[in-house]
Short mmCIF file of C-alpha atoms in Angstrom, two decimals:
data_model
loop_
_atom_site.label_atom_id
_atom_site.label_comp_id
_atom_site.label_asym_id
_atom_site.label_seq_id
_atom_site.Cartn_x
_atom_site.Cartn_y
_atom_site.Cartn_z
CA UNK U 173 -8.37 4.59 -6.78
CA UNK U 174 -6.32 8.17 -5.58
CA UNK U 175 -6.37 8.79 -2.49
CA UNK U 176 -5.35 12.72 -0.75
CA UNK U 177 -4.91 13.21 2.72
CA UNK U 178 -5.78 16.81 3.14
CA UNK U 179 -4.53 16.98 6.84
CA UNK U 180 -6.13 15.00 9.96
CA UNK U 181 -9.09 13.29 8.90
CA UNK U 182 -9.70 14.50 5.47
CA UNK U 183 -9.55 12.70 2.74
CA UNK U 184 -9.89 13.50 -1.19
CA UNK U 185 -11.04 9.60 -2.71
CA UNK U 186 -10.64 9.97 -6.50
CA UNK U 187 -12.53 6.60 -8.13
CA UNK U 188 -14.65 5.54 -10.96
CA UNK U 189 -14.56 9.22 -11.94
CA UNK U 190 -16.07 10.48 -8.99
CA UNK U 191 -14.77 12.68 -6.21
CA UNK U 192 -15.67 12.22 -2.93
CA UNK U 193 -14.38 14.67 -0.04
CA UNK U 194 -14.70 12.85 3.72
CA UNK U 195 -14.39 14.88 6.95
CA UNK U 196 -13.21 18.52 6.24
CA UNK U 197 -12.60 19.55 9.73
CA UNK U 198 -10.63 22.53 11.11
CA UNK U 199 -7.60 20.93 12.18
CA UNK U 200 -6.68 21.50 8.31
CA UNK U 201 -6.69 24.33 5.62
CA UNK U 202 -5.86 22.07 2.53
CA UNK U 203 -9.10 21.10 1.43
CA UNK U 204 -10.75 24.82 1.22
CA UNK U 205 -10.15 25.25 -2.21
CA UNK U 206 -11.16 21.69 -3.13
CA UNK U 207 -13.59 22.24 -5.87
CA UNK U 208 -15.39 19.60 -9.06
CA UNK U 209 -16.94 17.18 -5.83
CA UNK U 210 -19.16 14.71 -6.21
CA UNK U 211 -20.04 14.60 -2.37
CA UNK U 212 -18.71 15.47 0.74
CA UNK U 213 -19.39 12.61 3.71
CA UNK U 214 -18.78 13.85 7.24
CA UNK U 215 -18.59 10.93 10.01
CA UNK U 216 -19.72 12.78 12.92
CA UNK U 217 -19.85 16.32 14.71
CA UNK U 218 -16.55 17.15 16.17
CA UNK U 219 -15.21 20.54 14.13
CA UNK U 220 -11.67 18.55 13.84
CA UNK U 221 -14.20 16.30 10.96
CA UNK U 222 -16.26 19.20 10.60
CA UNK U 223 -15.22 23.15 9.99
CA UNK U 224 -18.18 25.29 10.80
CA UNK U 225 -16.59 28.33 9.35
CA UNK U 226 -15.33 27.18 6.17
CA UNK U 227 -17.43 24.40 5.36
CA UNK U 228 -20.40 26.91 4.06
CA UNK U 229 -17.86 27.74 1.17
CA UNK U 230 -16.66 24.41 0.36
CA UNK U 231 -20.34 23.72 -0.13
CA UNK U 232 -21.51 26.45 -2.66
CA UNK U 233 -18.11 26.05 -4.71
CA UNK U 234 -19.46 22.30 -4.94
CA UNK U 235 -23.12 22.80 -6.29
CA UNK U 236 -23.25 19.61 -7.65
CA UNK U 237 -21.87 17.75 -4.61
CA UNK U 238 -24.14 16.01 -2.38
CA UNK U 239 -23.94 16.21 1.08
CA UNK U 240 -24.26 13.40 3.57
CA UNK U 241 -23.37 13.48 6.99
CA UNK U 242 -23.80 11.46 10.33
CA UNK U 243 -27.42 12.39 11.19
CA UNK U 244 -26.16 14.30 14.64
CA UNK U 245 -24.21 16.72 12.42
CA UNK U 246 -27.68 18.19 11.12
CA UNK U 247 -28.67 19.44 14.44
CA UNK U 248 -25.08 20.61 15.50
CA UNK U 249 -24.13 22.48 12.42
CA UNK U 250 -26.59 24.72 9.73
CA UNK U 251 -24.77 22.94 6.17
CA UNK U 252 -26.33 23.80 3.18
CA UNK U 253 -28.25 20.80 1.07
CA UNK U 254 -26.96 17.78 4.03
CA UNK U 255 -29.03 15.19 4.43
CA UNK U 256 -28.07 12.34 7.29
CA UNK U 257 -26.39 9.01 6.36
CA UNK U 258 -26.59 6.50 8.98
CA UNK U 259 -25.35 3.35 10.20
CA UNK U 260 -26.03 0.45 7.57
CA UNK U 261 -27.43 3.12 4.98
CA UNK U 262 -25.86 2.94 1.89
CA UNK U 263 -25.67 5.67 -0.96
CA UNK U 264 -24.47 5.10 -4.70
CA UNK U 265 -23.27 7.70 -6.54
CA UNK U 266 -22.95 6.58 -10.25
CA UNK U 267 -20.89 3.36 -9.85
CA UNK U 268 -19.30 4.12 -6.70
CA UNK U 269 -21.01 2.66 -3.52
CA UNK U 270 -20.10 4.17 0.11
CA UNK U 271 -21.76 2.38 3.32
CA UNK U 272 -22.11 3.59 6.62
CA UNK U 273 -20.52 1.37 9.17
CA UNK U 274 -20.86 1.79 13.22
CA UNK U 275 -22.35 4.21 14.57
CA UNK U 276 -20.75 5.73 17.73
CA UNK U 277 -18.05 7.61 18.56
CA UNK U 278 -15.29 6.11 20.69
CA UNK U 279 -15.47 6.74 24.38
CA UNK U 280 -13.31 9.79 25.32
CA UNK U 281 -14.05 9.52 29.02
CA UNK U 282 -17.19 8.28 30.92
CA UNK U 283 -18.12 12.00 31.58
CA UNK U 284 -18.49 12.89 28.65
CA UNK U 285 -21.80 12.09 26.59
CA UNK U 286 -21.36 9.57 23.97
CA UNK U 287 -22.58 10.84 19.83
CA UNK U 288 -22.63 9.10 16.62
CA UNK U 289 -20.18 8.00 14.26
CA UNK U 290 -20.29 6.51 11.02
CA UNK U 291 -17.84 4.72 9.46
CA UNK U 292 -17.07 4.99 5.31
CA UNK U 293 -16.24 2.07 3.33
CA UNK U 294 -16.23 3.18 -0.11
CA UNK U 295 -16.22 0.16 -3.14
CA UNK U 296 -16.49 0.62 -6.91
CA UNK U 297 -15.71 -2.37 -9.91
CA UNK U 298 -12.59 -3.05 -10.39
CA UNK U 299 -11.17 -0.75 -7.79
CA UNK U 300 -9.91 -1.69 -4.20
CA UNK U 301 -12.22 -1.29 -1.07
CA UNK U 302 -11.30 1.79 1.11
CA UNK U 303 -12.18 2.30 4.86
CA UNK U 304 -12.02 5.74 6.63
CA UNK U 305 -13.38 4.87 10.40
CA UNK U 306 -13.99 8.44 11.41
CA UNK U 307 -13.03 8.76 15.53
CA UNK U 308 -13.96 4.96 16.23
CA UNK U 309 -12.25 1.48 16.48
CA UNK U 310 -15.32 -0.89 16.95
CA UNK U 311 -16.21 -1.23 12.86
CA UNK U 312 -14.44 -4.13 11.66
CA UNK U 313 -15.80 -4.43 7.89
CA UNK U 314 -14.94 -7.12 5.88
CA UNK U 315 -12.91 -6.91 2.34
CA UNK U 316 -10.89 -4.32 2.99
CA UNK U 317 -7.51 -3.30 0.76
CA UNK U 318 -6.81 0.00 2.18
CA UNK U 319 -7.43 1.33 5.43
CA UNK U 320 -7.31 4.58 7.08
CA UNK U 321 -5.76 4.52 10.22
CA UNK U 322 -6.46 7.00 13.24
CA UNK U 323 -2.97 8.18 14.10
CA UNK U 324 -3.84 9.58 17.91
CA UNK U 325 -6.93 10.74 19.38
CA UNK U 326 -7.80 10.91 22.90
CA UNK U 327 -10.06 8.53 22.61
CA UNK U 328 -7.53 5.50 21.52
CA UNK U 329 -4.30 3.84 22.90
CA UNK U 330 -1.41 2.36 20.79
CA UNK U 331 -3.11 -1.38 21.58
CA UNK U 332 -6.11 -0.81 20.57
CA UNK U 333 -5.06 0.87 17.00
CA UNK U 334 -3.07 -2.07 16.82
CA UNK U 335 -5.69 -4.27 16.71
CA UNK U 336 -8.07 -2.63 14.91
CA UNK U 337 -5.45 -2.67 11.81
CA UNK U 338 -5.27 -6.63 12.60
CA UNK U 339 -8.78 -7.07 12.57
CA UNK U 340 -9.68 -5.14 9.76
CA UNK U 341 -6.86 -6.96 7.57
CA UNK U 342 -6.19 -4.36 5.14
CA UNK U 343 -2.76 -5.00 3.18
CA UNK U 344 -2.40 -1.21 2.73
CA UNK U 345 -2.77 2.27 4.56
CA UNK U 346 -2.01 5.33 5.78
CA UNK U 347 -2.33 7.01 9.17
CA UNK U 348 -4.94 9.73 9.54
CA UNK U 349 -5.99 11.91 12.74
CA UNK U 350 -2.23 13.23 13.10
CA UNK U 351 -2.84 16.65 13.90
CA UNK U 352 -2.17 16.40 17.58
CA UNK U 353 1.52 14.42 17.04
CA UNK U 354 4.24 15.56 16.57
CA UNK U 355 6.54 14.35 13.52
CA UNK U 356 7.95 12.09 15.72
CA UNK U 357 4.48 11.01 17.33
CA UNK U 358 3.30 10.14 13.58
CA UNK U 359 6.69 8.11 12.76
CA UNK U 360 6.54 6.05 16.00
CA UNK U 361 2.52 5.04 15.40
CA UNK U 362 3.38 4.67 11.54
CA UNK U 363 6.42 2.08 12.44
CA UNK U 364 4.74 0.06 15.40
CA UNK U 365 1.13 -0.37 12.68
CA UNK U 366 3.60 -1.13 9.75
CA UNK U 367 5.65 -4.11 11.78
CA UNK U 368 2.70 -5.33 14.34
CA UNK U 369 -0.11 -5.50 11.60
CA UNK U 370 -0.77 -6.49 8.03
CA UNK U 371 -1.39 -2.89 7.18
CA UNK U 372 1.60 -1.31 5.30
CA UNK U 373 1.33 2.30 6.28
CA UNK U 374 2.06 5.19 3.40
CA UNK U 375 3.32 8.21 4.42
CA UNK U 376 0.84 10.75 2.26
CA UNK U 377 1.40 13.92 3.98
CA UNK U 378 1.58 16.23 1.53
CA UNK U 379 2.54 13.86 -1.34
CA UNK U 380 -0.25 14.66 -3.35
CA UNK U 381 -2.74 11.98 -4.93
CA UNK U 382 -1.24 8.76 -4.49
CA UNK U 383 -2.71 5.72 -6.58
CA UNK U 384 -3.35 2.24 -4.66
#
């Protein structure tokens, strides 16, 4: 399995020849000219996991790509050929299988209305399991060898990112939902998950496709 973080939450998973784009939002450029997808997986509404502008042209340079997103994304944004994936629902594409975990969002405040979120755990033979959580903590999926980890969002504390890497178990990782740290922000969260959890953190900020 290659994994690509293409800034924040998005994430190029390269595995049993398949290609598999998650959460091209517009806190990040790098995955516009991503092309040759299999599917692209969105885990809930927010434009930081979903670009409204761009995403129209990441779709029709992918014709072949399916498009599955969490089921509030159809009625927040027009995207070409999406269909909903929800909580528990499970879609194969050729001998990769990617199941929806969750389905909320992490509280952000009590004001503010809660939506969906689905979490991506994405298996084929042979190949290590992979989590991406999207923007919630609450998923705790079994089996997992590599783990995504939300970096900072205002919907999560230090402690509770620290626990969510101990519950989830995974031996390896690498911090995601960055874009509102600053380098030292990312190093600090990176160091504390790295000593206080199993989880082994990778830097993969612009390192390219790195194999686990």
């Amino acid at each position: 399995m290659k994994l690509t973080h293409l800034g924040h939450a998005a994430v190029l998973v390269e595995v049993a020849n398949r290609r598999l784009l998650i959460d091209p939002g517009n806190f990040s450029d790098q995955w516009h000219r991503t092309t040759d997808l299999d599917a692209v997986l969105v885990t809930h509404l927010h434009n930081d996991h979903i670009d409204p502008e761009h995403i129209p042209a990441l779709v029709e340079a992918n014709p072949d790509a399916l498009v599955r997103v969490e089921p509030q994304v159809l009625q927040a944004h027009d995207v070409a050929r999406a269909e909903g994936l929800g909580a528990e629902d499970t879609l194969r594409i050729g001998e990769v299988t990617i199941t929806a975990v969750g389905g909320q969002h992490a509280v952000i405040h009590r004001d503010i209305p809660m939506i969906g979120n689905i979490g991506l755990v994405i298996t084929a033979p042979g190949e290590p399991t992979f989590f991406h959580p999207g923007d919630s903590l609450s998923a705790v999926p079994a089996g997992v060898d590599i783990l995504a980890v939300p970096a900072y969002g205002p919907w999560a504390a230090m402690k509770e990112t620290v626990d969510f890497a101990r519950a989830v178990g995974a031996q390896q990782g690498f911090a995601i939902h960055d874009g509102l740290l600053s380098e030292r922000g990312i190093g600090l969260v990176s160091e504390r998950i790295s000593a206080m959890t199993p989880t082994q953190l990778v830097d993969l900020r612009g390192a390219g496709a790195h194999e686990f």
